[in-house]
Coordinates of C-alpha atoms in Angstrom, one line a residue:
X268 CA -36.1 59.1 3.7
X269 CA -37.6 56.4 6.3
X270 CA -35.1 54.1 8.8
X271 CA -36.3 51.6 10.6
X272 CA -33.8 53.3 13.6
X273 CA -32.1 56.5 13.7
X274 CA -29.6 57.1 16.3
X275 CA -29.1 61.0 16.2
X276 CA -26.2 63.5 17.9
X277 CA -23.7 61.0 18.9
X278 CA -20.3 61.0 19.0
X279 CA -18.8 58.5 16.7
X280 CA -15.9 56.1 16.6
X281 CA -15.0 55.9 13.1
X282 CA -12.0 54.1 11.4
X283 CA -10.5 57.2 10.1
X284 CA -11.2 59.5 13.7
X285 CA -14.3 60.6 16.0
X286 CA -17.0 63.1 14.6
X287 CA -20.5 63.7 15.3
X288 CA -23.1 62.2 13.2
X289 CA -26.6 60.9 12.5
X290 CA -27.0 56.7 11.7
X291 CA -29.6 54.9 9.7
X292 CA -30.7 51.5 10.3
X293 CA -32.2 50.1 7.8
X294 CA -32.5 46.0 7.2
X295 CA -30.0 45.7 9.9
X296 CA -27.1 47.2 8.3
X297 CA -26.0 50.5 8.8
X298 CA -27.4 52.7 5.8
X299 CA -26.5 56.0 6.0
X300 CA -23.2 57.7 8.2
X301 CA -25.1 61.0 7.4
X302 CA -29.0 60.8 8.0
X303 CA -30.8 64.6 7.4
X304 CA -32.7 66.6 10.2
X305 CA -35.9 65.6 8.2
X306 CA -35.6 62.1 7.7
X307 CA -37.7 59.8 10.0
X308 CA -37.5 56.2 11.5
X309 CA -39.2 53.4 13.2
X310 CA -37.4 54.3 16.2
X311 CA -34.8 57.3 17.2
X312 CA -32.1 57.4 19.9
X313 CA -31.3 60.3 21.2
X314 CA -28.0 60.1 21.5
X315 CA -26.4 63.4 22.5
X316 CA -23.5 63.0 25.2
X317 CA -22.7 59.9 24.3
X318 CA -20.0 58.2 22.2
X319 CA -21.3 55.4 19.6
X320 CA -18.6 52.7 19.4
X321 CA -19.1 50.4 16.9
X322 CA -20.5 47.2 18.6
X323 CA -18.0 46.0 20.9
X324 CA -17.1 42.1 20.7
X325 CA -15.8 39.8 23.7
X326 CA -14.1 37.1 21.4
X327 CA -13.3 34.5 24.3
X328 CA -16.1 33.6 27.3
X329 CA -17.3 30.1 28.4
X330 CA -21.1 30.2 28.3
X331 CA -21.1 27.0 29.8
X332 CA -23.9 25.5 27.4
X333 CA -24.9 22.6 27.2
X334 CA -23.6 21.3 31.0
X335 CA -24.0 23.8 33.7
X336 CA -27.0 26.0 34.2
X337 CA -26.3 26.4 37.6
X338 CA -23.7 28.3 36.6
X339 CA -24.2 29.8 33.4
X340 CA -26.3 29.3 29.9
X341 CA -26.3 30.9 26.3
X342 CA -29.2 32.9 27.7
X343 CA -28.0 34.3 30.8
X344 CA -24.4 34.7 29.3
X345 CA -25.5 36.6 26.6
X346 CA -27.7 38.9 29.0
X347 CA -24.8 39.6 30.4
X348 CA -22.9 40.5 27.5
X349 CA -25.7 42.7 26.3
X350 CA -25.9 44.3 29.7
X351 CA -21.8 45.4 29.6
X352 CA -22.3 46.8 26.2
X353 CA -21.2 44.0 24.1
X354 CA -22.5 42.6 21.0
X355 CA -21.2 39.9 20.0
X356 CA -19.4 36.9 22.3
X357 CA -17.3 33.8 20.9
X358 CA -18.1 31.1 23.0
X359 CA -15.8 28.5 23.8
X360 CA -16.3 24.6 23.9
X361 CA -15.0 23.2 27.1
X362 CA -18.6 22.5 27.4
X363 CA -20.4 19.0 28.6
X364 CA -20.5 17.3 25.7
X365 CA -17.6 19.6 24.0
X366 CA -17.8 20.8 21.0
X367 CA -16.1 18.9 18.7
X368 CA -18.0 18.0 15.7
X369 CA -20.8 18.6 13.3
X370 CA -23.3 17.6 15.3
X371 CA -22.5 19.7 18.5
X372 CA -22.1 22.4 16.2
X373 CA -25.1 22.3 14.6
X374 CA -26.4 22.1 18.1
X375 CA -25.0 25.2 19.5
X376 CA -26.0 27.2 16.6
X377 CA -29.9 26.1 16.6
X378 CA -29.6 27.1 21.3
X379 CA -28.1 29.9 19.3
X380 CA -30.9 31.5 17.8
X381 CA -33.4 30.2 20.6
X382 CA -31.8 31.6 23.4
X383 CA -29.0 34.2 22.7
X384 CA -29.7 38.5 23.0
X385 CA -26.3 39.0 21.0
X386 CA -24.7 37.2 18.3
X387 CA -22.2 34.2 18.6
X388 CA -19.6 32.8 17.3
X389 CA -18.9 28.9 18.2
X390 CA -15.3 27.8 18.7
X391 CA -15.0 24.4 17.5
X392 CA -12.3 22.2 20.1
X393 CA -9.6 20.1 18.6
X394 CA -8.5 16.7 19.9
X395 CA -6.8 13.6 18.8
X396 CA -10.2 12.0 17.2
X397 CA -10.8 15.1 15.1
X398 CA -8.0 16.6 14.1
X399 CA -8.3 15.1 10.4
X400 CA -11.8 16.7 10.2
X401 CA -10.7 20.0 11.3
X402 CA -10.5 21.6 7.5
X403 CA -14.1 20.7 7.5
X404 CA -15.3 21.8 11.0
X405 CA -13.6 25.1 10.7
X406 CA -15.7 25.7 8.0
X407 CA -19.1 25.4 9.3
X408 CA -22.0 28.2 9.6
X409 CA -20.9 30.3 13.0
X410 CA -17.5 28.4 13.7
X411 CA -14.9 31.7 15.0
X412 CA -11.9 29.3 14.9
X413 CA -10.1 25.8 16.3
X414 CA -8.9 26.1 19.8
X415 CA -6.4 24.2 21.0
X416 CA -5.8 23.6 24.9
X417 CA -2.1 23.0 24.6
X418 CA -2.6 22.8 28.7
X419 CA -4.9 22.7 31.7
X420 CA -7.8 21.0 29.9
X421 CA -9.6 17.9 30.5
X422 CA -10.6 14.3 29.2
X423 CA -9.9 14.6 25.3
X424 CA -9.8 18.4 24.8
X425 CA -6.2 19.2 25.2
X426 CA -3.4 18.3 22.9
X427 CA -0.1 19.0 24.4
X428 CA 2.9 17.3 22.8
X429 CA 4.5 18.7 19.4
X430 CA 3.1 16.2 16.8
X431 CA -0.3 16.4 18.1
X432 CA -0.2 20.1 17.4
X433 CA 1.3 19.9 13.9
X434 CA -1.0 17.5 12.9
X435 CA -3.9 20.0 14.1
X436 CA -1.8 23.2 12.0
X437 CA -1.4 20.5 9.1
X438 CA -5.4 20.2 8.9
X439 CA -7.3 23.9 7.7
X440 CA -6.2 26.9 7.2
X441 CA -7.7 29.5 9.3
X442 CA -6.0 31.0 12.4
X443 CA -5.9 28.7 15.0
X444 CA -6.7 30.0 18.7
X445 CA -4.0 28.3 21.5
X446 CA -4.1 28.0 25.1
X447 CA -0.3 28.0 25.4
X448 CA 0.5 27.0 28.9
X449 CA 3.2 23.7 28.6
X450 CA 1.2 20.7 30.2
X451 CA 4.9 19.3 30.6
X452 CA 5.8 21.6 32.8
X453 CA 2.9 21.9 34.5
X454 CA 2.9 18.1 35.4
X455 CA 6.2 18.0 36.4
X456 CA 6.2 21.2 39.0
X457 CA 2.5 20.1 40.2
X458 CA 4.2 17.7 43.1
X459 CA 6.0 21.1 44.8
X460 CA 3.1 22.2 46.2
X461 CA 0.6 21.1 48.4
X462 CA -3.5 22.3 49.6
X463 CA -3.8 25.1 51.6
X464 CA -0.6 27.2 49.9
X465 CA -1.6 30.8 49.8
X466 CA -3.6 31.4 46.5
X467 CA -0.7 33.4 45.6
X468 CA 1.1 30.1 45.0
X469 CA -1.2 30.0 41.5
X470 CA 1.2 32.4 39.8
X471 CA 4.4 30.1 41.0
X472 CA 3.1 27.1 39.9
X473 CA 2.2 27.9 36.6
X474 CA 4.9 30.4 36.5
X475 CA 6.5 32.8 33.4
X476 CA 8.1 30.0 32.0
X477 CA 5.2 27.7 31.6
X478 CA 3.2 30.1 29.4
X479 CA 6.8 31.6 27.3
X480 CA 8.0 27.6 27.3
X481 CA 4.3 26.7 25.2
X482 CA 4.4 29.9 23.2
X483 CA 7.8 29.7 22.2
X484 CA 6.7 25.8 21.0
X485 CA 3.9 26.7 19.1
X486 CA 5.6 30.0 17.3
X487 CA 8.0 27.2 16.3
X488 CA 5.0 24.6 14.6
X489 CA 3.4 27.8 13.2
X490 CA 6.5 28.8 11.2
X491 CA 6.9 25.1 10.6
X492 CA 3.8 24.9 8.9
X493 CA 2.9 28.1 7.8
X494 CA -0.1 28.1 9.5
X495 CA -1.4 31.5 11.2
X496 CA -1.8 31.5 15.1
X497 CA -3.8 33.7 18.0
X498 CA -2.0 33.2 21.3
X499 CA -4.6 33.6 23.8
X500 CA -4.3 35.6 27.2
X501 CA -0.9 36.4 26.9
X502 CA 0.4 37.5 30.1
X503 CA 4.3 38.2 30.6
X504 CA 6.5 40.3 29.6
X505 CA 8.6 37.7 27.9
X506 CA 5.8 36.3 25.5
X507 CA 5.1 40.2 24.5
X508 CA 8.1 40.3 23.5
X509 CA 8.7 37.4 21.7
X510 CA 5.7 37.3 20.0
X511 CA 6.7 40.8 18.6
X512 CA 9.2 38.9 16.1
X513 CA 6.2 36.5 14.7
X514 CA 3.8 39.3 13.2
X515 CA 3.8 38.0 9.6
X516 CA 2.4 34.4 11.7
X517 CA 0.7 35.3 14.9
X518 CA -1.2 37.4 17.1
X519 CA -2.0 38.7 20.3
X520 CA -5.1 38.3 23.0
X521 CA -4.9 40.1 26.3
X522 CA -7.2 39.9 29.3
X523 CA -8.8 42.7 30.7
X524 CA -7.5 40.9 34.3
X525 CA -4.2 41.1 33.3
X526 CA -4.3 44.7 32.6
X527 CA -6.3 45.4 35.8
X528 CA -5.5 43.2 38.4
X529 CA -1.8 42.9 40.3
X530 CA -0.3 40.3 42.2
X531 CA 0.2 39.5 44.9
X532 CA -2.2 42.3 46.1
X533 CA -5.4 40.6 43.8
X534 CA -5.0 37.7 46.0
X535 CA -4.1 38.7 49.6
X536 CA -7.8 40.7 48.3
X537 CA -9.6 37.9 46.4
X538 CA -8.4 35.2 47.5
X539 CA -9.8 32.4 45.4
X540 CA -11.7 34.7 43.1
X541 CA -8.2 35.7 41.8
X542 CA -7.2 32.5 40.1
X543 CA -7.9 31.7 36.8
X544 CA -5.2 30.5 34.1
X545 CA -3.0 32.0 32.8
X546 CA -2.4 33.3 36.6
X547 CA -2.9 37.0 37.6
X548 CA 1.0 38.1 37.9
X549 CA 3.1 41.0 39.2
X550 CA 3.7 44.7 38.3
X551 CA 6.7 43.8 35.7
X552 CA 3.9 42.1 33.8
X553 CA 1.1 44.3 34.1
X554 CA 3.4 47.5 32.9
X555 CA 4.7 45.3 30.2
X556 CA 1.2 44.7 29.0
X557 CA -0.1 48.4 28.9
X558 CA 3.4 48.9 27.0
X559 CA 2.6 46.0 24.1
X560 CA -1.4 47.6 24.3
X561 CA 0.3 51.3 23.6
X562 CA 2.6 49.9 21.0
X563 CA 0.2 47.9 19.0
X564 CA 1.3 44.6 19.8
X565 CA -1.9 43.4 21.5
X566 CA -4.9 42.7 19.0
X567 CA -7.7 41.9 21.0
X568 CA -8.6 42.7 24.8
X569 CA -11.3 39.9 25.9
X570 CA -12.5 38.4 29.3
X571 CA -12.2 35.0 29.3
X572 CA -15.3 34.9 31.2
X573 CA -15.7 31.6 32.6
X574 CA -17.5 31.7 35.9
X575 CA -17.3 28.5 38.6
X576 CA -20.0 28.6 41.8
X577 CA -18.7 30.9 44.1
X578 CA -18.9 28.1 47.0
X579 CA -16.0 26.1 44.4
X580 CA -14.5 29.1 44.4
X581 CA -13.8 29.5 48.4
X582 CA -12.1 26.5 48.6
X583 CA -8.4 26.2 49.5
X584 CA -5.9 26.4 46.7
X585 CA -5.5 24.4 44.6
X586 CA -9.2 22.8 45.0
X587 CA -10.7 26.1 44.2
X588 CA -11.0 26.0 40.1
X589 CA -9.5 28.7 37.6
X590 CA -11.6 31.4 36.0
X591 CA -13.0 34.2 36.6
X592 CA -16.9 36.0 35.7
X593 CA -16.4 38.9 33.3
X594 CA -18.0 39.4 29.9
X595 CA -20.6 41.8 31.6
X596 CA -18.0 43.8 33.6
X597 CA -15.2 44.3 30.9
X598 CA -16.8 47.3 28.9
X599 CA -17.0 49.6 32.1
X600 CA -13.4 48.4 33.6
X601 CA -12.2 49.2 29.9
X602 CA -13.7 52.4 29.8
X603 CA -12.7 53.4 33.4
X604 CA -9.0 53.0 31.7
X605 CA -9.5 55.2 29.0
X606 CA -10.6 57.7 31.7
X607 CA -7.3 57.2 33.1
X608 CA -5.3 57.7 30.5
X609 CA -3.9 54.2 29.6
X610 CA -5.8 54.5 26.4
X611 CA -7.7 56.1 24.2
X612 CA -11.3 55.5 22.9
X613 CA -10.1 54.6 19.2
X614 CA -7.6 52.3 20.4
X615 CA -10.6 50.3 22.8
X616 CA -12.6 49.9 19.8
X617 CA -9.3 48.6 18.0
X618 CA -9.0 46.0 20.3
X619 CA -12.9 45.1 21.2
X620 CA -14.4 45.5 17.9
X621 CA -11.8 45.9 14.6
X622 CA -9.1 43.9 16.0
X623 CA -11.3 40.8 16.9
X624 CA -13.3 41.2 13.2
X625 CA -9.7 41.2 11.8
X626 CA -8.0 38.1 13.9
X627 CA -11.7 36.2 13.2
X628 CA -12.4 36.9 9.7
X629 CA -15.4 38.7 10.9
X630 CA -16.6 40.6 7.5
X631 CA -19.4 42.7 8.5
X632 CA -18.4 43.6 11.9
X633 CA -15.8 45.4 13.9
X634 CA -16.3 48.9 12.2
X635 CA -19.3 51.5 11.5
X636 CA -19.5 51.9 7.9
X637 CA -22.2 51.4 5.3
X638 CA -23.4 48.4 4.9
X639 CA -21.6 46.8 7.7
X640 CA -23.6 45.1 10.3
X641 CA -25.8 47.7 12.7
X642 CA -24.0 46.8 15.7
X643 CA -23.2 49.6 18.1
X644 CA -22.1 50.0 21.6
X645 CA -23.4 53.5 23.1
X646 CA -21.5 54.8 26.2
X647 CA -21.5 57.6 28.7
X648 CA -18.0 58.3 29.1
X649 CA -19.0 60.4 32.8
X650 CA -21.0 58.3 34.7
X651 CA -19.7 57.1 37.5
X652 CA -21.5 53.5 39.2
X653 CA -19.7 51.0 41.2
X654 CA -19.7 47.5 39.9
X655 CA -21.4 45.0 42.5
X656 CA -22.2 41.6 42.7
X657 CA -25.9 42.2 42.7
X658 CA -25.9 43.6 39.1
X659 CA -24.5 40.6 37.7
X660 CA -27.1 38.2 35.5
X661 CA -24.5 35.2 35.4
X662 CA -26.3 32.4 37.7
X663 CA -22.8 32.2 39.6
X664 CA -23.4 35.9 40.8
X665 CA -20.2 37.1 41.7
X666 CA -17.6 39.1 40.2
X667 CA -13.7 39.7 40.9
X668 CA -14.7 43.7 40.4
X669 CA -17.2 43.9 43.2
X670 CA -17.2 47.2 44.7
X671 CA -14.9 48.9 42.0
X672 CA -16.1 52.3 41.5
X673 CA -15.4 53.2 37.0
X674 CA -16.1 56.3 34.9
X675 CA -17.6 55.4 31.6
X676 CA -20.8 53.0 31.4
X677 CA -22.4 51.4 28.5
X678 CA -26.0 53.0 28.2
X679 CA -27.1 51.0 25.3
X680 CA -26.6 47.6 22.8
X681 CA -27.3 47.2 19.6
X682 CA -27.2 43.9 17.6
X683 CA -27.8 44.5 13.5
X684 CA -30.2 47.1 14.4
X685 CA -32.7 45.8 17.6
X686 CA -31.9 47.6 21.0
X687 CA -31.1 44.8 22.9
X688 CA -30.3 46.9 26.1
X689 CA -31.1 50.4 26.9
X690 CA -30.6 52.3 30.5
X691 CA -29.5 49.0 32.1
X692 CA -32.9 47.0 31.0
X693 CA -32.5 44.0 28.3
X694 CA -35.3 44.4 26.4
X695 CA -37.5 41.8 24.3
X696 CA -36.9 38.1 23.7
X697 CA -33.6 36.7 22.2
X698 CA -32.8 38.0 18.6
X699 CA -29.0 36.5 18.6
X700 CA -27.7 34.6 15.6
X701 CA -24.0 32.9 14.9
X702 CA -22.0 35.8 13.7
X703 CA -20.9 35.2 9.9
X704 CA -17.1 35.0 9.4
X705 CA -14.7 34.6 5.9
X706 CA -14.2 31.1 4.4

C-alpha cells in the first residue's frame, strides 16, 4: 500500500499505553497505526529512538498580530512553535485592533493561512459592546473560545465586575476561558507600592488573594448560570484546591513557569524577565502545582507566551510589563521534567495534546488514532542542549530559560502530515490553517 509519509520504528504515545509502531499518512490524516515492512510512501521518517507524541498543542500564546512586529507576528510565532515541537497554538486577542468581532476574525484567519507553519486557533475577546454577539462569534470558523480578562487588561478588553461577567456566561455556550485576577483588588492595593520596589514586589501586589478572590467569583457566576469555565494559569495552592470541588463546571490551565520557576530566587535571577501575570510565586505553590498535575486536577500545561522588547523589559518595577517568551521553549523544559521524574510521558501528552483537544472541543486532534489529524511531535528523550537566547526566532529574542541545560528535545513537527520542522530546520513556506473545533 502507498502513503504519502511513513514514519517507521518509533515509539508511540497512544491513548491506551506506549508501543512501537509504523504510521501512515495519507490525505493528512493518520491512516494506518500498523503500516507493513513492504508498504511505501512519498516520504519515510526514520524514527527509531525516538518517542512519537501525538502533536503537542500550546493552547494560550499572544502572537502579537496585527500590532507589533517588532516583537512578534503569526509568522515568527508560529516558527517558533514549530521549532519547540508544537503543532498547534491558540492565539490570543489582546492584539492592536483586538479581536472582537467578525471582521477581525475573518482577518486573523485569512494572516492565518498566509503566514502560519502550524495551525491556529483564534480566541475571540469579550467586552461590554459584544457581549450580546458572543453566541455568534464563538461560533465562527477557527474561534478556540471567549476570553475574558476579568483583570489587568486594557481599553475595552477587560470586564471585571459581576454583571458584566454573567451577561458574557448568559450569551453562548461553549467554555469560556477567564483571566481571573480581581481588578478590585488590584486597584485598591496598586497605591502600596511605588517604582523601583524589588521585582519581587510583583508576587505581593497581585498577591494569592487577588487570583483565589476572582476565581472564587467566577466559580460562583458559572454555577449561577450553568455555563462551563477554563480558569487560566492557575497558580496557588488555594485556587487548586478550590477548583477541585467545581469539576462538573470548570477546568484547569497551568503554566509551564509556574511549574518551573520559584520565587523569590526567579527574580533576585531575572529580574524583570520574571514578571508576567499571574506572578511567579513561592515553593508552597510550586509543590502544590506538581501535586494537582500528579493528581489530575490540571488539564492543560501552556505558556502564555507573550513576549515584550527586552529593553521594556529592563525597566524598574513596575514600568517593566508582564509576560514572558515561551511557546518555543516549553516542549524541552516539559520534557526535561519528565526526565526528572515529576511526570511521565503519557501524562505530558495528557496535558499538551488530549487535555487541550478536550477543554477546546478540538475533534481531530489531541490523540494518534485513525483518522485523526496527522499531527505528531517526535522527541529524543536523551539529548541533552542548553536553551539560549540565540536560538529563539521570536523578534524579541530573549527567553526567561537562557542557559538552562534539559534532557529531551523535539527533533521533529508535524502538522496534518507536512514536516514542518526536522533537526532544528523549519522547512518550506507556511502550510498553517485555523484548527477545526466542535459547534
Amino acid at each position: 500500500m502507498h502513503y504519502d509519509l511513513i514514519i517507521r520504528g518509533g515509539r508511540c504515545v497512544f491513548p491506551w499505553g506506549e508501543a512501537e509502531a509504523d504510521i501512515g499518512v495519507r490525505n493528512g490524516k493518520v491512516a494506518s497505526l500498523s503500516v507493513g515492512s513492504a508498504d511505501e510512501a512519498d516520504r519515510v521518517i526514520d524514527a527509531r529512538g525516538l518517542h512519537v507524541l501525538p502533536g503537542l498543542i500550546d493552547a494560550h500564546v499572544h502572537l502579537r498580530d496585527p500590532g507589533k512586529p517588532e516583537v512578534e507576528t503569526l509568522e515568527t510565532g508560529t516558527r517558533a512553535a514549530a521549532l519547540g515541537g508544537i503543532a498547534t497554538v491558540f492565539d490570543m486577542p489582546n492584539t492592536s485592533p483586538s479581536v472582537t468581532d467578525v471582521t477581525m476574525i475573518d482577518w486573523k484567519r485569512d494572516h492565518i493561512r498566509k503566514t502560519a507553519h502550524v495551525d491556529v486557533g483564534i480566541y475571540v475577546g469579550a467586552t461590554r459592546e459584544n457581549t450580546p454577539d458572543l453566541a455568534m462569534l464563538e461560533q465562527q470558523p477557527g474561534v478556540c473560545a471567549v476570553k475574558v480578562f476579568a483583570g489587568s487588561s486594557t481599553g475595552n478588553l477587560m470586564i471585571e465586575d459581576d454583571a458584566g461577567l454573567e451577561a458574557v456566561m448568559r450569551s453562548g455556550h461553549r467554555r469560556v476561558a477567564y483571566h481571573s485576577e480581581d481588578e478590585y483588588r488590584l486597584q485598591a492595593r496598586k497605591p502600596m507600592f511605588h517604582e523601583g520596589q524589588p521585582y519581587e514586589t510583583h508576587s505581593v501586589w497581585r498577591d494569592v488573594e487577588c487570583a483565589f478572590l476572582g476565581t472564587r467569583r467566577i466559580m460562583a457566576l458559572a454555577r449561577k448560570t450553568n455555563r462551563p469555565a477554563h480558569i487560566l494559569h492557575v497558580s496557588t495552592a488555594e485556587e487548586l484546591d478550590y477548583l477541585a470541588d467545581y469539576r462538573d463546571i470548570s477546568t484547569v490551565e497551568v503554566l509551564v513557569n509556574h511549574l518551573t520557576q520559584v520565587a523569590p530566587e526567579c527574580y533576585e535571577k531575572l529580574g524583570g524577565l520574571a514578571v508576567m501575570n499571574p506572578p511567579l510565586r513561592d515553593r508552597s505553590h510550586w509543590e502544590a502545582s506538581w501535586q494537582a498535575v500528579r493528581d489530575g486536577r490540571v488539564d492543560v500545561v501552556s505558556s502564555d507566551h507573550a513576549p515584550h522588547p527586552l529593553e521594556a523589559k529592563k525597566l524598574p518595577w513596575p514600568k517593566c510589563p508582564a509576560g514572558l517568551t515561551g511557546t518555543q521553549t516549553i516542549v524541552p523544559v516539559m520534557l526535561d521534567h519528565v526526565n526528572a521524574g515529576r511526570l511521565s510521558l503519557s501524562r505530558l501528552v495528557d496535558l499538551m495534546a488530549a487535555g487541550p483537544a478536550r477543554v477546546y472541543g478540538l475533534q481531530t486532534k489531541g490523540r494518534m488514532a485513525v483518522g485523526f489529524d496527522a499531527d505528531f511531535t517526535l522527541v529524543d528523550m536523551k539529548a541533552e542542549r542548553e536553551i539560549t537566547n540565540d536560538w529563539i526566532v521570536t523578534p524579541a529574542g530573549w527567553t526567561p530559560f537562557d542557559g538552562t541545560r534539559v534532557t529531551g528535545w523535539p527533533m521533529a513537527t508535524i502538522v496534518r502530515g507536512t514536516v514542518v520542522m526536522q533537526d532544528n530546520e523549519v522547512s518550506g513556506g507556511p502550510t498553517g490553517e485555523p484548527a477545526k473545533f466542535a459547534p
